[in-house]
Every structure is written in structure tokens, then in C-alpha cells.
Amino acid sequence: MMHRTRLYIDGTFTAPGDNRHFPAVDPATEETFAEIAAGQATDIDRAVRSARRAFYSGAWPGMDGKQRAGVLRRIAEGIRTRLSEIALLEVRDNGKPLPEAEWDIGDAAFCFDYYADLAEQQAIQPPETVDLGDPRFEGKIHREPLGVIGAITPWNFPLLMAVWKVAPALAAGCTIVLKPSEICSLSCEVLAQVIDAAGVPPGVFNLVTGTGPDAGQPLADHPLVDKLAFTGSVATGRKVMQAASAGIRTVSLELGGKSPFIIFDDCDIDKAVEWIMFGIFWNKGEVCSATSRVLVQRGIFDRLLDRLRTAAEAIRIGPGDQPGVKLGPLVSRVQYDKVRAAIDAGRYSGARLVTGGDRPAGFDHGYYLTPTIFADVPTDADIWREEVFGPVVCVNPFDTEEQALALANDSAYGLAGAVMSDDLDRCDRVAARLRAGIIWINCSQPTFTQVPWGGYKTSGIGRELGRAGFDACFETKQITRFDHKEHWGWYLDAPD
């Protein structure tokens, strides 16, 4: 019997109010293998009100940080216990290769452990005392949990991107309503099961699956949500920001990019090719920070491009659960069609198609696409300027450091960037001048929970991960106290 997911509201797994569901499609076979609960505005309202009650009851925000840390560690252990199961579920739901999925789920567990540590540290830190310059006054700065957080998360890293929002929120004492992408929702249902088993009080975490219009928009519009946290497209991010502005609410947005990778001619070409491949073909190129604009110094341009083409054509393509596969199918028919349309536009732009751009031989079903490389791309072409979100990379030559920086920074986006050179002073110099929130030196894409994640310009607002991701879940309050033994004497004369 086909699995039907449920919502998780106020500590209870439940069917959506009208009992509607929609299909989960395996991108490797194009077959429906599960049915996802289609939450509606009424379900969102129940979840938000549950989160609101749980926050104001004080049971979770008032809990000692060490106790919350213990719960978060149980969640981490629950994820590790079910790691293989969740990874295989994401392979079938998303299409990514199994080793990548296993890596993601392990990172998700570590994320809970990391924020458990910060919750413990917060518990032993007294409020900050400030010298106000007048001995009669005492100033203190308190940090308090922000409130109810509405989280809307993407399909490319279904569990991991959800955990980036859920773990710091729970660690800080907030309550949360999670609305994952309708394209990949299954691993988030398992997350709800793990959270429930870990003993999180009812209402503190709520899961409502559903489409953007039916569930995402009502969550963004709900007046009882104190903060909106969104990862996804720029177009949807604008709508979320507009919804937040209507209620003057806090918002964090991670909206993707068109990240540059500058490669100088003093580096090892094979190492450069390896990192280019990782920077664009990992997770099928469905990565917001993918270094999809590669700038190669002219002295090694032709040699590097030739080796990159050979390496790309050797990538094993297939279902993500098959051993040795490095490139699975794109996540959905819609995404497959979008990427194919971008490739067609690239062909017509005058860019040189080096390799790829077609369905691989022998794959009549599934959303498969060969690794695609364009070279000598016009810098005003959409394929150079706009995010493709697929295994498509553009490679252009440059002559000088100044030229490379000008080309790299000429973008509406500013999520990430990378530089590769044996001259580490030059790397540091270029890294300092790249206008992006995440910079890699002599690598591309390694991501660590301990450091902040987020971008400049249209790539978003705010930061996740690291201490910054934890701090974003607090409000700051100043409390000023006057010495009750003193007399102010502004309107009334002080007594003799």
C-alpha cells in the first residue's frame, strides 16, 4: 500500500483538514511512490496557533538551556539511528546519489549537536552589564527567544535545509512551523517523528506539508508568526519579504546565486578540474551556491577546458542508489524543462557548447541530463547571468586579476565565490574583494555548520549557521534600573 504522509500539529500526527494529498514522484523513474499530505490555510492556522500557545506557555522557552540541549542531542541521535533509511528516502524523493544523501543526513545530525552546545553556553552566560556613566543607573542587556518562526524550505537538500532553520530555533527556545517544499517532503516527516520521540513538548515543532499557494503563502501571511525564514527563489523570496513587511516582522532570506570561481594559471590544473566539478556537478548542480561561472586565466584556459570536458564526459550517470553514480536525475519534470530551456537559450546566445546538454544515451525515462559545459559565453547572456540550478557550467578566459574581479563582481547575486592559486597572498587579496558572503580559497562548496551562511545583494538577507544563525533566533532587550535608594528630583524637589 502506498505510503501517505501526515501533518504534525500540536504534538499529534494528523491528516490534513480536507484529507487531500498529492503525488511524490521518483525522478529516476517518473513513477509515483508516495502521497504527500496537502495542508491548507486552516492547517497552517492550527499549527501557528499551536506554536503560539507553546511559546507563551513558557514550557520550552523557559526551560533551562542545558535541558533543551539534552533534547536536541536526542534528536541528533535519532537522526543518526535512522540515517540509512532517511538517505535512501531522499535518493528516491530527490534523485541525488546515495553517498551525497548520507553526507547530508550526517550533517543534519551534527547541526543539532552543534546548537545543543550553544544552548548550553547560553544557559551559563549572565545578561551583559553596561556602564551607563551614572552610578545611580544599572544597564543590562538580555537576550530572549524571538517567538514563533515560520520556516519555508527548499527541495535540493530537503532535510538539511530544514534542520538549518529548526535546530537553532529550538536551541534558542523558539517554537516553529515548518513548511518544506512540496517537491521533496518525505524526510521532513521522518524529522517530525524523531522530534516527537525525543520528547519535544506539543506545539513547539509543527510540520505542515503542502504547496506554496495553499500552505506557504498562508504561513507567510499569518499575523501570529514573529519571523519568516525562507530559502528558495528570488521571485518567491520577494513575496515572503512583502508578507513580512505587512506585519513589520523579522525575515531571513537565502535566495541563491550565480557564483564565480576564479582560477589563476599558477595552480595545478587537475586540482582545479576536480574542484570545478565538485562546485557545479555535486547534487546535480541543484545547489544555491554552485560556482557556475568559471573564470580561467588565459595561459591555461585551453588545457583546463579540454581536461574538464574529458572529466565531465566520464561522470557516471544513473539512479542515485546505484554504486558509483555521481550524477542522478534532476528533481522534477518542471526543473528538467527549465534547465533544458536555459541550455537552449545558451546555444542561441552565441556561447560555445563544449559538451553535454542532452539526455544521456540509454535513459528513456527519468529526468536525466548530461553534464553541460559552455565556453566563450557572452557576459550579457542569461546562461552567464542567471541561475540555472542544474549541471551546467560556463567557462570564460581572463587576463589580469583586475579583469577577473570585475567579471566576478558583475552580478546581481552575491552568495558565494571561489579563487584558486598557489599564491596565497593573491588568494587572500581576491577573497577580500569578492562581493559575496561565502568565499572559498583553493576549493569550492565545502560547507560547515560552525560558520555563517548567507549572501550579499539579491542572494538574500541575514545569516544561517554558526553563532550568527543562533543569534538570529533572539530578541534583544535592554533593562535599565535606577537605584531605589536615590531620589531623581526632576519634577519634585528631593527631600532634605
mmCIF file of C-alpha atoms in Angstrom, residues 142-271:
data_model
loop_
_atom_site.group_PDB
_atom_site.id
_atom_site.type_symbol
_atom_site.label_atom_id
_atom_site.label_comp_id
_atom_site.label_asym_id
_atom_site.label_seq_id
_atom_site.Cartn_x
_atom_site.Cartn_y
_atom_site.Cartn_z
ATOM 1 C CA HIS A 142 19.033 40.432 27.940
ATOM 2 C CA ARG A 143 18.507 38.043 25.036
ATOM 3 C CA GLU A 144 15.125 36.364 24.785
ATOM 4 C CA PRO A 145 13.754 33.782 22.327
ATOM 5 C CA LEU A 146 12.240 35.560 19.341
ATOM 6 C CA GLY A 147 8.913 33.737 19.289
ATOM 7 C CA VAL A 148 7.117 31.756 16.578
ATOM 8 C CA ILE A 149 9.200 31.131 13.448
ATOM 9 C CA GLY A 150 7.648 30.200 10.131
ATOM 10 C CA ALA A 151 10.185 28.263 8.044
ATOM 11 C CA ILE A 152 9.757 27.581 4.326
ATOM 12 C CA THR A 153 12.476 25.305 2.951
ATOM 13 C CA PRO A 154 13.621 24.052 -0.490
ATOM 14 C CA TRP A 155 13.816 20.707 -2.236
ATOM 15 C CA ASN A 156 17.515 20.469 -3.081
ATOM 16 C CA PHE A 157 18.644 19.478 0.441
ATOM 17 C CA PRO A 158 15.259 18.534 1.924
ATOM 18 C CA LEU A 159 16.205 17.537 5.458
ATOM 19 C CA LEU A 160 19.432 19.507 5.835
ATOM 20 C CA MET A 161 17.957 22.884 4.824
ATOM 21 C CA ALA A 162 15.045 22.295 7.204
ATOM 22 C CA VAL A 163 17.428 21.467 10.054
ATOM 23 C CA TRP A 164 19.439 24.650 9.399
ATOM 24 C CA LYS A 165 16.304 26.516 10.499
ATOM 25 C CA VAL A 166 14.800 24.111 13.021
ATOM 26 C CA ALA A 167 17.895 23.337 15.130
ATOM 27 C CA PRO A 168 18.906 26.918 16.067
ATOM 28 C CA ALA A 169 15.275 27.886 16.613
ATOM 29 C CA LEU A 170 14.703 25.044 19.067
ATOM 30 C CA ALA A 171 18.057 25.664 20.759
ATOM 31 C CA ALA A 172 17.140 29.309 21.341
ATOM 32 C CA GLY A 173 13.760 28.431 22.868
ATOM 33 C CA CYS A 174 11.593 29.430 19.896
ATOM 34 C CA THR A 175 8.682 27.460 18.507
ATOM 35 C CA ILE A 176 8.424 26.721 14.792
ATOM 36 C CA VAL A 177 6.118 25.805 11.924
ATOM 37 C CA LEU A 178 7.973 24.102 9.069
ATOM 38 C CA LYS A 179 6.610 24.080 5.506
ATOM 39 C CA PRO A 180 9.003 22.080 3.304
ATOM 40 C CA SER A 181 8.949 22.125 -0.479
ATOM 41 C CA GLU A 182 6.098 20.118 -1.947
ATOM 42 C CA ILE A 183 8.584 18.540 -4.357
ATOM 43 C CA CYS A 184 10.535 16.793 -1.561
ATOM 44 C CA SER A 185 8.699 16.464 1.764
ATOM 45 C CA LEU A 186 9.231 12.887 2.892
ATOM 46 C CA SER A 187 12.383 13.218 5.002
ATOM 47 C CA CYS A 188 10.797 16.088 6.936
ATOM 48 C CA GLU A 189 8.027 13.736 8.049
ATOM 49 C CA VAL A 190 10.749 11.485 9.468
ATOM 50 C CA LEU A 191 12.238 14.542 11.197
ATOM 51 C CA ALA A 192 8.865 15.123 12.860
ATOM 52 C CA GLN A 193 8.850 11.511 14.044
ATOM 53 C CA VAL A 194 12.340 11.877 15.508
ATOM 54 C CA ILE A 195 11.446 15.161 17.217
ATOM 55 C CA ASP A 196 8.284 13.621 18.670
ATOM 56 C CA ALA A 197 10.235 10.642 20.015
ATOM 57 C CA ALA A 198 12.843 12.962 21.561
ATOM 58 C CA GLY A 199 10.238 14.486 23.862
ATOM 59 C CA VAL A 200 9.820 17.987 22.427
ATOM 60 C CA PRO A 201 6.646 19.419 24.040
ATOM 61 C CA PRO A 202 3.483 19.629 21.897
ATOM 62 C CA GLY A 203 3.297 22.715 19.691
ATOM 63 C CA VAL A 204 6.986 23.535 19.844
ATOM 64 C CA PHE A 205 7.630 21.951 16.425
ATOM 65 C CA ASN A 206 4.924 21.669 13.774
ATOM 66 C CA LEU A 207 5.088 20.305 10.232
ATOM 67 C CA VAL A 208 2.636 21.280 7.511
ATOM 68 C CA THR A 209 3.375 19.942 4.026
ATOM 69 C CA GLY A 210 1.628 21.406 1.013
ATOM 70 C CA THR A 211 2.037 23.653 -1.991
ATOM 71 C CA GLY A 212 3.311 27.216 -1.918
ATOM 72 C CA PRO A 213 -0.046 28.864 -2.640
ATOM 73 C CA ASP A 214 -2.052 26.596 -0.319
ATOM 74 C CA ALA A 215 0.341 26.369 2.651
ATOM 75 C CA GLY A 216 3.413 28.555 2.108
ATOM 76 C CA GLN A 217 1.547 31.793 1.439
ATOM 77 C CA PRO A 218 -0.827 31.385 4.420
ATOM 78 C CA LEU A 219 2.219 30.787 6.646
ATOM 79 C CA ALA A 220 3.928 33.913 5.316
ATOM 80 C CA ASP A 221 0.731 35.937 5.808
ATOM 81 C CA HIS A 222 -0.154 34.662 9.274
ATOM 82 C CA PRO A 223 -0.167 37.534 11.812
ATOM 83 C CA LEU A 224 0.906 35.321 14.727
ATOM 84 C CA VAL A 225 4.254 34.402 13.123
ATOM 85 C CA ASP A 226 7.081 36.524 14.558
ATOM 86 C CA LYS A 227 9.753 35.680 11.977
ATOM 87 C CA LEU A 228 9.769 34.256 8.472
ATOM 88 C CA ALA A 229 12.787 32.202 7.374
ATOM 89 C CA PHE A 230 12.830 31.287 3.693
ATOM 90 C CA THR A 231 15.226 29.532 1.325
ATOM 91 C CA GLY A 232 14.354 29.410 -2.355
ATOM 92 C CA SER A 233 13.985 31.527 -5.468
ATOM 93 C CA VAL A 234 14.330 35.291 -5.678
ATOM 94 C CA ALA A 235 10.770 35.612 -7.005
ATOM 95 C CA THR A 236 9.248 33.742 -4.062
ATOM 96 C CA GLY A 237 11.627 35.482 -1.646
ATOM 97 C CA ARG A 238 10.195 38.838 -2.721
ATOM 98 C CA LYS A 239 6.687 37.604 -1.889
ATOM 99 C CA VAL A 240 7.835 36.385 1.525
ATOM 100 C CA MET A 241 9.521 39.720 2.208
ATOM 101 C CA GLN A 242 6.372 41.606 1.181
ATOM 102 C CA ALA A 243 4.302 39.449 3.509
ATOM 103 C CA ALA A 244 6.740 40.096 6.361
ATOM 104 C CA SER A 245 6.688 43.843 5.731
ATOM 105 C CA ALA A 246 2.911 43.942 6.051
ATOM 106 C CA GLY A 247 3.201 42.826 9.656
ATOM 107 C CA ILE A 248 6.595 44.506 10.349
ATOM 108 C CA ARG A 249 8.125 41.110 11.098
ATOM 109 C CA THR A 250 11.665 39.816 11.030
ATOM 110 C CA VAL A 251 12.682 37.990 7.860
ATOM 111 C CA SER A 252 15.685 35.982 6.687
ATOM 112 C CA LEU A 253 16.094 35.079 3.034
ATOM 113 C CA GLU A 254 18.562 32.787 1.251
ATOM 114 C CA LEU A 255 17.856 33.201 -2.441
ATOM 115 C CA GLY A 256 20.587 31.533 -4.442
ATOM 116 C CA GLY A 257 23.242 32.908 -6.731
ATOM 117 C CA LYS A 258 25.421 32.756 -9.803
ATOM 118 C CA SER A 259 28.735 32.272 -8.072
ATOM 119 C CA PRO A 260 32.127 32.866 -9.735
ATOM 120 C CA PHE A 261 35.229 30.664 -9.487
ATOM 121 C CA ILE A 262 38.488 32.464 -10.424
ATOM 122 C CA ILE A 263 41.351 30.153 -11.410
ATOM 123 C CA PHE A 264 44.848 31.550 -11.930
ATOM 124 C CA ASP A 265 47.449 29.979 -14.210
ATOM 125 C CA ASP A 266 49.882 29.033 -11.417
ATOM 126 C CA CYS A 267 47.655 26.307 -9.961
ATOM 127 C CA ASP A 268 47.592 22.571 -10.629
ATOM 128 C CA ILE A 269 45.146 22.001 -13.496
ATOM 129 C CA ASP A 270 43.964 18.590 -12.282
ATOM 130 C CA LYS A 271 43.166 20.012 -8.847
#
